[in-house]
């Protein structure tokens, strides 16, 4: 719409007709009188009609000018409704946070973080933020953050994806677990022995699988043995281990109840513990994080697993 003046010009036009003075309209709009005069003449040329009669006492609208000013006021009112509506939507988005988290984090860490976040916001007299949680493996979490479908991602992996900002919010320990009747149930094993065993494992994109593979490669300088089975959820791996299919390396948080109930046995490692960082991911820099995302990260650091 090349023959329609912009909003700044329409605002100046309405101000000039309301005040009867170009200089007063210029002050109201924060520009010089010369700029105001030039812009108003440009509007008249664009529309192909005279809108003002210029007199020593100020400006008087022509009949066409009065009509155009009425329409301009309607346009400005619509623009203000648009601005207010967008601001309302933006505020609503700020009150809702979408977080993507890998399975262990989503099941065992995020719930306590959300409780702590809500308590903090209520104590501060603020409306609690609605949080939408997406559960995926670590590779999928990265993609959700990159695509903008999640503002914040949390993974349990030492591999930091390129092009995303990140910070460590805690750590998780991996445990070697077997069924009660397994030969390892009453002994201590070495990392090498576990690496040589066909494990029940998660899929390659999961943080647990990646963390285990990285530990073996960094400590033993080789790949672990091929799994006896590859399953897409931690729950499926736990069930397979409990049924005696084979050992597994899983988060201690994920198997705590199974160990307590006697469905699994944790096998002590003769080597250093298997630790992995819990990492928050987001697009852009720190300034690109919403206040709620920054607050959730602070809560995660304060409430380690």
PDB file of C-alpha atoms in Angstrom:
ATOM      1  CA  UNK A   1       0.000   0.000   0.000  1.00  0.00           C
ATOM      2  CA  UNK A   2       2.375   2.629  -1.304  1.00  0.00           C
ATOM      3  CA  UNK A   3      -0.225   5.464  -1.294  1.00  0.00           C
ATOM      4  CA  UNK A   4      -0.999   5.157   2.418  1.00  0.00           C
ATOM      5  CA  UNK A   5       0.998   7.308   4.871  1.00  0.00           C
ATOM      6  CA  UNK A   6       2.816   5.543   7.680  1.00  0.00           C
ATOM      7  CA  UNK A   7       1.557   5.635  11.260  1.00  0.00           C
ATOM      8  CA  UNK A   8       3.993   8.356  12.330  1.00  0.00           C
ATOM      9  CA  UNK A   9       2.727  10.626   9.550  1.00  0.00           C
ATOM     10  CA  UNK A  10      -0.909   9.919  10.447  1.00  0.00           C
ATOM     11  CA  UNK A  11      -0.181  10.684  14.112  1.00  0.00           C
ATOM     12  CA  UNK A  12       1.400  13.998  13.119  1.00  0.00           C
ATOM     13  CA  UNK A  13      -1.560  14.823  10.866  1.00  0.00           C
ATOM     14  CA  UNK A  14      -4.111  14.196  13.611  1.00  0.00           C
ATOM     15  CA  UNK A  15      -2.058  16.191  16.131  1.00  0.00           C
ATOM     16  CA  UNK A  16      -1.768  19.163  13.755  1.00  0.00           C
ATOM     17  CA  UNK A  17      -5.505  19.290  13.148  1.00  0.00           C
ATOM     18  CA  UNK A  18      -6.310  18.816  16.854  1.00  0.00           C
ATOM     19  CA  UNK A  19      -3.941  21.569  18.033  1.00  0.00           C
ATOM     20  CA  UNK A  20      -4.301  23.854  15.020  1.00  0.00           C
ATOM     21  CA  UNK A  21      -0.518  24.245  15.002  1.00  0.00           C
ATOM     22  CA  UNK A  22       2.253  22.434  13.159  1.00  0.00           C
ATOM     23  CA  UNK A  23       4.812  23.516  15.761  1.00  0.00           C
ATOM     24  CA  UNK A  24       2.636  22.151  18.592  1.00  0.00           C
ATOM     25  CA  UNK A  25       2.150  18.890  16.679  1.00  0.00           C
ATOM     26  CA  UNK A  26       5.914  18.660  16.109  1.00  0.00           C
ATOM     27  CA  UNK A  27       6.606  19.051  19.838  1.00  0.00           C
ATOM     28  CA  UNK A  28       3.988  16.421  20.644  1.00  0.00           C
ATOM     29  CA  UNK A  29       5.532  13.976  18.208  1.00  0.00           C
ATOM     30  CA  UNK A  30       9.101  14.730  19.218  1.00  0.00           C
ATOM     31  CA  UNK A  31      10.381  16.147  15.922  1.00  0.00           C
ATOM     32  CA  UNK A  32      11.401  19.583  14.653  1.00  0.00           C
ATOM     33  CA  UNK A  33       8.884  21.996  13.125  1.00  0.00           C
ATOM     34  CA  UNK A  34      10.757  21.859   9.814  1.00  0.00           C
ATOM     35  CA  UNK A  35      10.561  18.064   9.735  1.00  0.00           C
ATOM     36  CA  UNK A  36       6.873  18.210  10.625  1.00  0.00           C
ATOM     37  CA  UNK A  37       6.117  20.672   7.806  1.00  0.00           C
ATOM     38  CA  UNK A  38       8.081  18.590   5.300  1.00  0.00           C
ATOM     39  CA  UNK A  39       6.332  15.362   6.366  1.00  0.00           C
ATOM     40  CA  UNK A  40       2.842  16.931   6.170  1.00  0.00           C
ATOM     41  CA  UNK A  41       3.495  18.318   2.690  1.00  0.00           C
ATOM     42  CA  UNK A  42       4.670  14.848   1.720  1.00  0.00           C
ATOM     43  CA  UNK A  43       1.368  13.388   2.936  1.00  0.00           C
ATOM     44  CA  UNK A  44      -0.557  15.925   0.855  1.00  0.00           C
ATOM     45  CA  UNK A  45       1.476  15.079  -2.249  1.00  0.00           C
ATOM     46  CA  UNK A  46       0.986  11.359  -1.633  1.00  0.00           C
ATOM     47  CA  UNK A  47      -2.777  11.720  -1.304  1.00  0.00           C
ATOM     48  CA  UNK A  48      -3.058  14.297  -4.113  1.00  0.00           C
ATOM     49  CA  UNK A  49      -5.079  16.814  -2.104  1.00  0.00           C
ATOM     50  CA  UNK A  50      -4.673  19.824   0.168  1.00  0.00           C
ATOM     51  CA  UNK A  51      -5.389  18.963   3.795  1.00  0.00           C
ATOM     52  CA  UNK A  52      -4.576  22.303   5.483  1.00  0.00           C
ATOM     53  CA  UNK A  53      -5.045  25.979   4.950  1.00  0.00           C
ATOM     54  CA  UNK A  54      -1.930  27.574   6.388  1.00  0.00           C
ATOM     55  CA  UNK A  55      -2.479  30.948   8.094  1.00  0.00           C
ATOM     56  CA  UNK A  56      -0.320  33.176  10.351  1.00  0.00           C
ATOM     57  CA  UNK A  57      -2.399  31.912  13.297  1.00  0.00           C
ATOM     58  CA  UNK A  58      -1.806  28.225  12.467  1.00  0.00           C
ATOM     59  CA  UNK A  59      -3.456  25.600  10.284  1.00  0.00           C
ATOM     60  CA  UNK A  60      -7.124  25.074   9.451  1.00  0.00           C
ATOM     61  CA  UNK A  61      -8.318  21.799   7.960  1.00  0.00           C
ATOM     62  CA  UNK A  62      -9.887  21.726   4.546  1.00  0.00           C
ATOM     63  CA  UNK A  63     -13.067  19.630   4.183  1.00  0.00           C
ATOM     64  CA  UNK A  64     -10.902  16.854   2.749  1.00  0.00           C
ATOM     65  CA  UNK A  65      -8.469  17.302   5.619  1.00  0.00           C
ATOM     66  CA  UNK A  66     -11.230  16.819   8.207  1.00  0.00           C
ATOM     67  CA  UNK A  67     -12.354  13.606   6.505  1.00  0.00           C
ATOM     68  CA  UNK A  68      -8.812  12.241   6.193  1.00  0.00           C
ATOM     69  CA  UNK A  69      -8.112  13.133   9.830  1.00  0.00           C
ATOM     70  CA  UNK A  70     -11.175  11.134  10.934  1.00  0.00           C
ATOM     71  CA  UNK A  71     -10.000   8.118   8.971  1.00  0.00           C
ATOM     72  CA  UNK A  72      -6.456   8.573  10.297  1.00  0.00           C
ATOM     73  CA  UNK A  73      -7.760   8.553  13.882  1.00  0.00           C
ATOM     74  CA  UNK A  74      -9.539   5.261  13.159  1.00  0.00           C
ATOM     75  CA  UNK A  75      -6.326   3.771  11.768  1.00  0.00           C
ATOM     76  CA  UNK A  76      -4.334   4.928  14.803  1.00  0.00           C
ATOM     77  CA  UNK A  77      -6.938   3.466  17.171  1.00  0.00           C
ATOM     78  CA  UNK A  78      -6.727   0.157  15.303  1.00  0.00           C
ATOM     79  CA  UNK A  79      -2.937   0.238  15.501  1.00  0.00           C
ATOM     80  CA  UNK A  80      -3.149   0.789  19.267  1.00  0.00           C
ATOM     81  CA  UNK A  81      -5.496  -2.179  19.597  1.00  0.00           C
ATOM     82  CA  UNK A  82      -3.023  -4.233  17.583  1.00  0.00           C
ATOM     83  CA  UNK A  83      -0.121  -3.144  19.778  1.00  0.00           C
ATOM     84  CA  UNK A  84      -2.031  -3.887  22.975  1.00  0.00           C
ATOM     85  CA  UNK A  85      -3.113  -7.288  21.644  1.00  0.00           C
ATOM     86  CA  UNK A  86       0.428  -8.272  20.702  1.00  0.00           C
ATOM     87  CA  UNK A  87       1.666  -7.155  24.118  1.00  0.00           C
ATOM     88  CA  UNK A  88      -0.997  -9.305  25.754  1.00  0.00           C
ATOM     89  CA  UNK A  89       0.060 -12.326  23.703  1.00  0.00           C
ATOM     90  CA  UNK A  90       3.711 -11.650  24.499  1.00  0.00           C
ATOM     91  CA  UNK A  91       2.927 -11.495  28.201  1.00  0.00           C
ATOM     92  CA  UNK A  92       0.984 -14.743  27.958  1.00  0.00           C
ATOM     93  CA  UNK A  93       3.971 -16.416  26.315  1.00  0.00           C
ATOM     94  CA  UNK A  94       6.219 -15.085  29.054  1.00  0.00           C
ATOM     95  CA  UNK A  95       3.921 -16.706  31.594  1.00  0.00           C
ATOM     96  CA  UNK A  96       4.235 -20.056  29.818  1.00  0.00           C
ATOM     97  CA  UNK A  97       7.572 -21.825  29.513  1.00  0.00           C
ATOM     98  CA  UNK A  98       8.210 -24.861  27.324  1.00  0.00           C
ATOM     99  CA  UNK A  99      11.026 -27.072  28.584  1.00  0.00           C
ATOM    100  CA  UNK A 100      12.368 -30.145  26.793  1.00  0.00           C
ATOM    101  CA  UNK A 101      14.175 -32.673  28.960  1.00  0.00           C
ATOM    102  CA  UNK A 102      15.700 -36.098  28.474  1.00  0.00           C
ATOM    103  CA  UNK A 103      13.899 -38.964  30.170  1.00  0.00           C
ATOM    104  CA  UNK A 104      15.865 -39.206  33.406  1.00  0.00           C
ATOM    105  CA  UNK A 105      15.803 -35.447  33.945  1.00  0.00           C
ATOM    106  CA  UNK A 106      12.101 -35.195  33.085  1.00  0.00           C
ATOM    107  CA  UNK A 107      11.102 -38.016  35.410  1.00  0.00           C
ATOM    108  CA  UNK A 108      13.340 -37.440  38.410  1.00  0.00           C
ATOM    109  CA  UNK A 109      14.611 -33.845  38.439  1.00  0.00           C
ATOM    110  CA  UNK A 110      12.236 -31.454  36.681  1.00  0.00           C
ATOM    111  CA  UNK A 111       9.261 -32.153  39.017  1.00  0.00           C
ATOM    112  CA  UNK A 112      11.148 -30.975  42.117  1.00  0.00           C
ATOM    113  CA  UNK A 113      12.497 -27.981  40.182  1.00  0.00           C
ATOM    114  CA  UNK A 114       8.962 -26.953  39.204  1.00  0.00           C
ATOM    115  CA  UNK A 115       7.735 -27.219  42.776  1.00  0.00           C
ATOM    116  CA  UNK A 116      10.618 -25.027  43.946  1.00  0.00           C
ATOM    117  CA  UNK A 117      10.009 -22.537  41.111  1.00  0.00           C
ATOM    118  CA  UNK A 118       6.342 -22.234  41.999  1.00  0.00           C
ATOM    119  CA  UNK A 119       7.144 -21.735  45.700  1.00  0.00           C
ATOM    120  CA  UNK A 120       9.631 -18.995  44.836  1.00  0.00           C
ATOM    121  CA  UNK A 121       7.168 -17.171  42.576  1.00  0.00           C
ATOM    122  CA  UNK A 122       4.299 -17.396  45.074  1.00  0.00           C
ATOM    123  CA  UNK A 123       6.494 -16.095  47.908  1.00  0.00           C
ATOM    124  CA  UNK A 124       7.465 -13.166  45.672  1.00  0.00           C
ATOM    125  CA  UNK A 125       3.786 -12.384  45.065  1.00  0.00           C
ATOM    126  CA  UNK A 126       3.952 -13.321  41.376  1.00  0.00           C
ATOM    127  CA  UNK A 127       1.588 -15.422  39.288  1.00  0.00           C
ATOM    128  CA  UNK A 128       3.232 -18.861  38.883  1.00  0.00           C
ATOM    129  CA  UNK A 129       4.455 -19.650  35.385  1.00  0.00           C
ATOM    130  CA  UNK A 130       2.724 -22.453  33.513  1.00  0.00           C
ATOM    131  CA  UNK A 131       5.414 -24.895  32.373  1.00  0.00           C
ATOM    132  CA  UNK A 132       4.936 -27.307  29.501  1.00  0.00           C
ATOM    133  CA  UNK A 133       7.337 -30.261  29.667  1.00  0.00           C
ATOM    134  CA  UNK A 134       8.383 -32.193  26.561  1.00  0.00           C
ATOM    135  CA  UNK A 135      10.142 -35.517  27.200  1.00  0.00           C
ATOM    136  CA  UNK A 136      12.574 -36.857  24.589  1.00  0.00           C
ATOM    137  CA  UNK A 137      16.049 -38.313  24.284  1.00  0.00           C
ATOM    138  CA  UNK A 138      19.040 -35.968  24.356  1.00  0.00           C
ATOM    139  CA  UNK A 139      19.383 -35.667  20.572  1.00  0.00           C
ATOM    140  CA  UNK A 140      15.682 -34.861  20.226  1.00  0.00           C
ATOM    141  CA  UNK A 141      15.926 -32.290  23.040  1.00  0.00           C
ATOM    142  CA  UNK A 142      18.674 -30.502  21.106  1.00  0.00           C
ATOM    143  CA  UNK A 143      16.457 -30.351  18.015  1.00  0.00           C
ATOM    144  CA  UNK A 144      13.475 -29.055  19.992  1.00  0.00           C
ATOM    145  CA  UNK A 145      15.631 -26.198  21.297  1.00  0.00           C
ATOM    146  CA  UNK A 146      17.163 -25.432  17.890  1.00  0.00           C
ATOM    147  CA  UNK A 147      13.729 -25.291  16.235  1.00  0.00           C
ATOM    148  CA  UNK A 148      12.346 -22.973  18.918  1.00  0.00           C
ATOM    149  CA  UNK A 149       9.677 -25.472  20.003  1.00  0.00           C
ATOM    150  CA  UNK A 150      11.299 -25.427  23.449  1.00  0.00           C
ATOM    151  CA  UNK A 151      12.895 -22.361  25.011  1.00  0.00           C
ATOM    152  CA  UNK A 152      15.013 -24.416  27.390  1.00  0.00           C
ATOM    153  CA  UNK A 153      16.414 -27.926  27.101  1.00  0.00           C
ATOM    154  CA  UNK A 154      18.012 -30.117  29.761  1.00  0.00           C
ATOM    155  CA  UNK A 155      20.123 -33.142  28.864  1.00  0.00           C
ATOM    156  CA  UNK A 156      22.296 -35.601  30.741  1.00  0.00           C
ATOM    157  CA  UNK A 157      25.293 -35.742  28.442  1.00  0.00           C
ATOM    158  CA  UNK A 158      28.907 -34.639  28.336  1.00  0.00           C
ATOM    159  CA  UNK A 159      28.565 -33.872  24.615  1.00  0.00           C
ATOM    160  CA  UNK A 160      27.617 -30.215  24.192  1.00  0.00           C
ATOM    161  CA  UNK A 161      25.850 -29.563  20.863  1.00  0.00           C
ATOM    162  CA  UNK A 162      27.476 -26.817  18.792  1.00  0.00           C
ATOM    163  CA  UNK A 163      25.681 -23.536  18.275  1.00  0.00           C
ATOM    164  CA  UNK A 164      23.711 -23.612  21.534  1.00  0.00           C
ATOM    165  CA  UNK A 165      24.456 -21.828  24.783  1.00  0.00           C
ATOM    166  CA  UNK A 166      24.751 -24.068  27.807  1.00  0.00           C
ATOM    167  CA  UNK A 167      25.443 -24.256  31.512  1.00  0.00           C
ATOM    168  CA  UNK A 168      25.888 -27.172  33.905  1.00  0.00           C
ATOM    169  CA  UNK A 169      23.130 -27.318  36.520  1.00  0.00           C
ATOM    170  CA  UNK A 170      24.134 -30.531  38.332  1.00  0.00           C
ATOM    171  CA  UNK A 171      25.384 -34.054  37.879  1.00  0.00           C
ATOM    172  CA  UNK A 172      23.992 -37.574  37.827  1.00  0.00           C
ATOM    173  CA  UNK A 173      25.645 -40.888  38.700  1.00  0.00           C
ATOM    174  CA  UNK A 174      25.251 -43.984  36.568  1.00  0.00           C
ATOM    175  CA  UNK A 175      24.826 -47.366  38.259  1.00  0.00           C
ATOM    176  CA  UNK A 176      25.474 -50.892  36.990  1.00  0.00           C
ATOM    177  CA  UNK A 177      22.366 -52.975  37.740  1.00  0.00           C
ATOM    178  CA  UNK A 178      21.485 -56.657  37.309  1.00  0.00           C
ATOM    179  CA  UNK A 179      18.665 -59.023  38.227  1.00  0.00           C
ATOM    180  CA  UNK A 180      19.021 -60.652  41.673  1.00  0.00           C
ATOM    181  CA  UNK A 181      20.054 -63.998  40.150  1.00  0.00           C
ATOM    182  CA  UNK A 182      22.797 -62.594  37.928  1.00  0.00           C
ATOM    183  CA  UNK A 183      26.408 -63.761  38.592  1.00  0.00           C
ATOM    184  CA  UNK A 184      27.435 -60.149  39.320  1.00  0.00           C
ATOM    185  CA  UNK A 185      24.805 -59.756  42.032  1.00  0.00           C
ATOM    186  CA  UNK A 186      27.213 -60.410  44.914  1.00  0.00           C
ATOM    187  CA  UNK A 187      30.508 -59.144  43.610  1.00  0.00           C
ATOM    188  CA  UNK A 188      32.418 -56.027  42.615  1.00  0.00           C
ATOM    189  CA  UNK A 189      33.191 -55.627  38.922  1.00  0.00           C
ATOM    190  CA  UNK A 190      35.597 -53.550  36.894  1.00  0.00           C
ATOM    191  CA  UNK A 191      34.684 -51.038  34.239  1.00  0.00           C
ATOM    192  CA  UNK A 192      36.420 -53.268  31.703  1.00  0.00           C
ATOM    193  CA  UNK A 193      34.228 -56.230  32.650  1.00  0.00           C
ATOM    194  CA  UNK A 194      31.085 -54.147  32.198  1.00  0.00           C
ATOM    195  CA  UNK A 195      32.369 -52.790  28.884  1.00  0.00           C
ATOM    196  CA  UNK A 196      32.946 -56.357  27.669  1.00  0.00           C
ATOM    197  CA  UNK A 197      29.424 -57.490  28.596  1.00  0.00           C
ATOM    198  CA  UNK A 198      26.436 -57.282  26.228  1.00  0.00           C
ATOM    199  CA  UNK A 199      24.203 -54.803  28.048  1.00  0.00           C
ATOM    200  CA  UNK A 200      20.539 -53.933  27.793  1.00  0.00           C
ATOM    201  CA  UNK A 201      20.917 -50.407  26.438  1.00  0.00           C
ATOM    202  CA  UNK A 202      19.014 -47.322  25.400  1.00  0.00           C
ATOM    203  CA  UNK A 203      19.039 -46.118  21.805  1.00  0.00           C
ATOM    204  CA  UNK A 204      22.188 -44.270  20.555  1.00  0.00           C
ATOM    205  CA  UNK A 205      20.486 -40.836  20.775  1.00  0.00           C
ATOM    206  CA  UNK A 206      19.854 -41.100  24.497  1.00  0.00           C
ATOM    207  CA  UNK A 207      21.965 -39.292  27.067  1.00  0.00           C
ATOM    208  CA  UNK A 208      22.439 -42.470  29.107  1.00  0.00           C
ATOM    209  CA  UNK A 209      23.781 -44.422  26.140  1.00  0.00           C
ATOM    210  CA  UNK A 210      26.005 -41.547  25.058  1.00  0.00           C
ATOM    211  CA  UNK A 211      27.377 -41.020  28.576  1.00  0.00           C
ATOM    212  CA  UNK A 212      28.228 -44.722  28.945  1.00  0.00           C
ATOM    213  CA  UNK A 213      29.889 -44.909  25.532  1.00  0.00           C
ATOM    214  CA  UNK A 214      31.897 -41.757  26.304  1.00  0.00           C
ATOM    215  CA  UNK A 215      33.075 -43.147  29.652  1.00  0.00           C
ATOM    216  CA  UNK A 216      34.317 -46.371  28.053  1.00  0.00           C
ATOM    217  CA  UNK A 217      36.060 -44.537  25.224  1.00  0.00           C
ATOM    218  CA  UNK A 218      37.738 -42.020  27.529  1.00  0.00           C
ATOM    219  CA  UNK A 219      38.873 -44.584  30.102  1.00  0.00           C
ATOM    220  CA  UNK A 220      39.515 -47.728  28.045  1.00  0.00           C
ATOM    221  CA  UNK A 221      40.172 -46.141  24.607  1.00  0.00           C
ATOM    222  CA  UNK A 222      37.748 -48.440  22.824  1.00  0.00           C
ATOM    223  CA  UNK A 223      34.040 -48.956  22.233  1.00  0.00           C
ATOM    224  CA  UNK A 224      31.892 -51.047  24.565  1.00  0.00           C
ATOM    225  CA  UNK A 225      30.540 -54.415  23.440  1.00  0.00           C
ATOM    226  CA  UNK A 226      27.431 -54.522  21.273  1.00  0.00           C
ATOM    227  CA  UNK A 227      24.230 -54.512  23.377  1.00  0.00           C
ATOM    228  CA  UNK A 228      22.143 -57.617  23.851  1.00  0.00           C
ATOM    229  CA  UNK A 229      19.063 -55.417  23.319  1.00  0.00           C
ATOM    230  CA  UNK A 230      18.385 -51.767  22.459  1.00  0.00           C
ATOM    231  CA  UNK A 231      15.203 -50.265  23.928  1.00  0.00           C
ATOM    232  CA  UNK A 232      13.769 -46.775  23.540  1.00  0.00           C
ATOM    233  CA  UNK A 233      12.722 -46.042  27.135  1.00  0.00           C
ATOM    234  CA  UNK A 234      14.334 -46.357  30.540  1.00  0.00           C
ATOM    235  CA  UNK A 235      11.239 -48.184  31.809  1.00  0.00           C
ATOM    236  CA  UNK A 236      11.671 -50.857  29.133  1.00  0.00           C
ATOM    237  CA  UNK A 237      15.364 -51.279  30.009  1.00  0.00           C
ATOM    238  CA  UNK A 238      14.523 -51.629  33.701  1.00  0.00           C
ATOM    239  CA  UNK A 239      11.912 -54.300  32.980  1.00  0.00           C
ATOM    240  CA  UNK A 240      14.314 -56.245  30.764  1.00  0.00           C
ATOM    241  CA  UNK A 241      17.033 -56.160  33.424  1.00  0.00           C
ATOM    242  CA  UNK A 242      14.616 -57.276  36.150  1.00  0.00           C
ATOM    243  CA  UNK A 243      13.567 -60.208  33.945  1.00  0.00           C
ATOM    244  CA  UNK A 244      17.193 -61.307  33.635  1.00  0.00           C
ATOM    245  CA  UNK A 245      17.917 -60.322  30.026  1.00  0.00           C
ATOM    246  CA  UNK A 246      21.227 -58.758  30.997  1.00  0.00           C
ATOM    247  CA  UNK A 247      22.977 -55.990  32.957  1.00  0.00           C
ATOM    248  CA  UNK A 248      22.412 -52.316  32.264  1.00  0.00           C
ATOM    249  CA  UNK A 249      24.007 -48.973  33.079  1.00  0.00           C
ATOM    250  CA  UNK A 250      21.293 -46.538  34.157  1.00  0.00           C
ATOM    251  CA  UNK A 251      20.893 -43.424  36.260  1.00  0.00           C
ATOM    252  CA  UNK A 252      20.881 -44.226  39.971  1.00  0.00           C
ATOM    253  CA  UNK A 253      17.808 -41.999  40.240  1.00  0.00           C
ATOM    254  CA  UNK A 254      15.948 -44.131  37.686  1.00  0.00           C
ATOM    255  CA  UNK A 255      16.633 -47.448  39.442  1.00  0.00           C
ATOM    256  CA  UNK A 256      16.407 -46.344  43.097  1.00  0.00           C
ATOM    257  CA  UNK A 257      12.924 -47.813  43.608  1.00  0.00           C
ATOM    258  CA  UNK A 258      13.812 -51.077  41.832  1.00  0.00           C
ATOM    259  CA  UNK A 259      16.846 -51.514  44.077  1.00  0.00           C
ATOM    260  CA  UNK A 260      14.842 -50.673  47.197  1.00  0.00           C
ATOM    261  CA  UNK A 261      12.162 -53.220  46.257  1.00  0.00           C
ATOM    262  CA  UNK A 262      14.698 -55.917  45.431  1.00  0.00           C
ATOM    263  CA  UNK A 263      13.836 -56.117  41.725  1.00  0.00           C
ATOM    264  CA  UNK A 264      17.445 -55.223  40.868  1.00  0.00           C
ATOM    265  CA  UNK A 265      20.849 -55.295  42.483  1.00  0.00           C
ATOM    266  CA  UNK A 266      23.355 -52.464  42.096  1.00  0.00           C
ATOM    267  CA  UNK A 267      26.789 -53.849  41.295  1.00  0.00           C
ATOM    268  CA  UNK A 268      29.648 -51.891  42.903  1.00  0.00           C
ATOM    269  CA  UNK A 269      32.347 -50.685  40.505  1.00  0.00           C
ATOM    270  CA  UNK A 270      35.992 -51.246  41.379  1.00  0.00           C
ATOM    271  CA  UNK A 271      36.805 -48.115  39.387  1.00  0.00           C
ATOM    272  CA  UNK A 272      35.936 -44.430  39.798  1.00  0.00           C
ATOM    273  CA  UNK A 273      32.193 -43.666  39.789  1.00  0.00           C
ATOM    274  CA  UNK A 274      30.399 -42.972  36.519  1.00  0.00           C
ATOM    275  CA  UNK A 275      29.343 -39.322  36.664  1.00  0.00           C
ATOM    276  CA  UNK A 276      27.725 -37.230  33.949  1.00  0.00           C
ATOM    277  CA  UNK A 277      26.783 -33.541  33.875  1.00  0.00           C
ATOM    278  CA  UNK A 278      23.217 -32.282  33.702  1.00  0.00           C
ATOM    279  CA  UNK A 279      23.281 -29.469  31.155  1.00  0.00           C
ATOM    280  CA  UNK A 280      20.777 -26.739  30.290  1.00  0.00           C
ATOM    281  CA  UNK A 281      20.677 -25.635  26.631  1.00  0.00           C
ATOM    282  CA  UNK A 282      19.159 -22.618  24.891  1.00  0.00           C
ATOM    283  CA  UNK A 283      19.439 -20.570  21.710  1.00  0.00           C
ATOM    284  CA  UNK A 284      21.310 -17.271  21.693  1.00  0.00           C
ATOM    285  CA  UNK A 285      23.120 -15.768  24.657  1.00  0.00           C
ATOM    286  CA  UNK A 286      22.243 -15.353  28.304  1.00  0.00           C
ATOM    287  CA  UNK A 287      20.262 -12.207  27.485  1.00  0.00           C
ATOM    288  CA  UNK A 288      18.013 -14.253  25.206  1.00  0.00           C
ATOM    289  CA  UNK A 289      16.745 -16.334  28.133  1.00  0.00           C
ATOM    290  CA  UNK A 290      13.402 -15.277  29.545  1.00  0.00           C
ATOM    291  CA  UNK A 291      13.380 -14.353  33.242  1.00  0.00           C
ATOM    292  CA  UNK A 292      11.505 -17.593  33.998  1.00  0.00           C
ATOM    293  CA  UNK A 293      14.121 -19.705  32.212  1.00  0.00           C
ATOM    294  CA  UNK A 294      16.899 -18.019  34.168  1.00  0.00           C
ATOM    295  CA  UNK A 295      14.958 -18.591  37.369  1.00  0.00           C
ATOM    296  CA  UNK A 296      14.432 -22.276  36.572  1.00  0.00           C
ATOM    297  CA  UNK A 297      18.164 -22.689  35.958  1.00  0.00           C
ATOM    298  CA  UNK A 298      18.884 -21.047  39.314  1.00  0.00           C
ATOM    299  CA  UNK A 299      16.447 -23.437  41.014  1.00  0.00           C
ATOM    300  CA  UNK A 300      18.078 -26.439  39.307  1.00  0.00           C
ATOM    301  CA  UNK A 301      21.502 -25.395  40.564  1.00  0.00           C
ATOM    302  CA  UNK A 302      20.130 -24.865  44.074  1.00  0.00           C
ATOM    303  CA  UNK A 303      18.321 -28.244  44.090  1.00  0.00           C
ATOM    304  CA  UNK A 304      20.912 -30.785  42.874  1.00  0.00           C
ATOM    305  CA  UNK A 305      19.715 -34.295  42.183  1.00  0.00           C
TER     306      UNK A 305
END
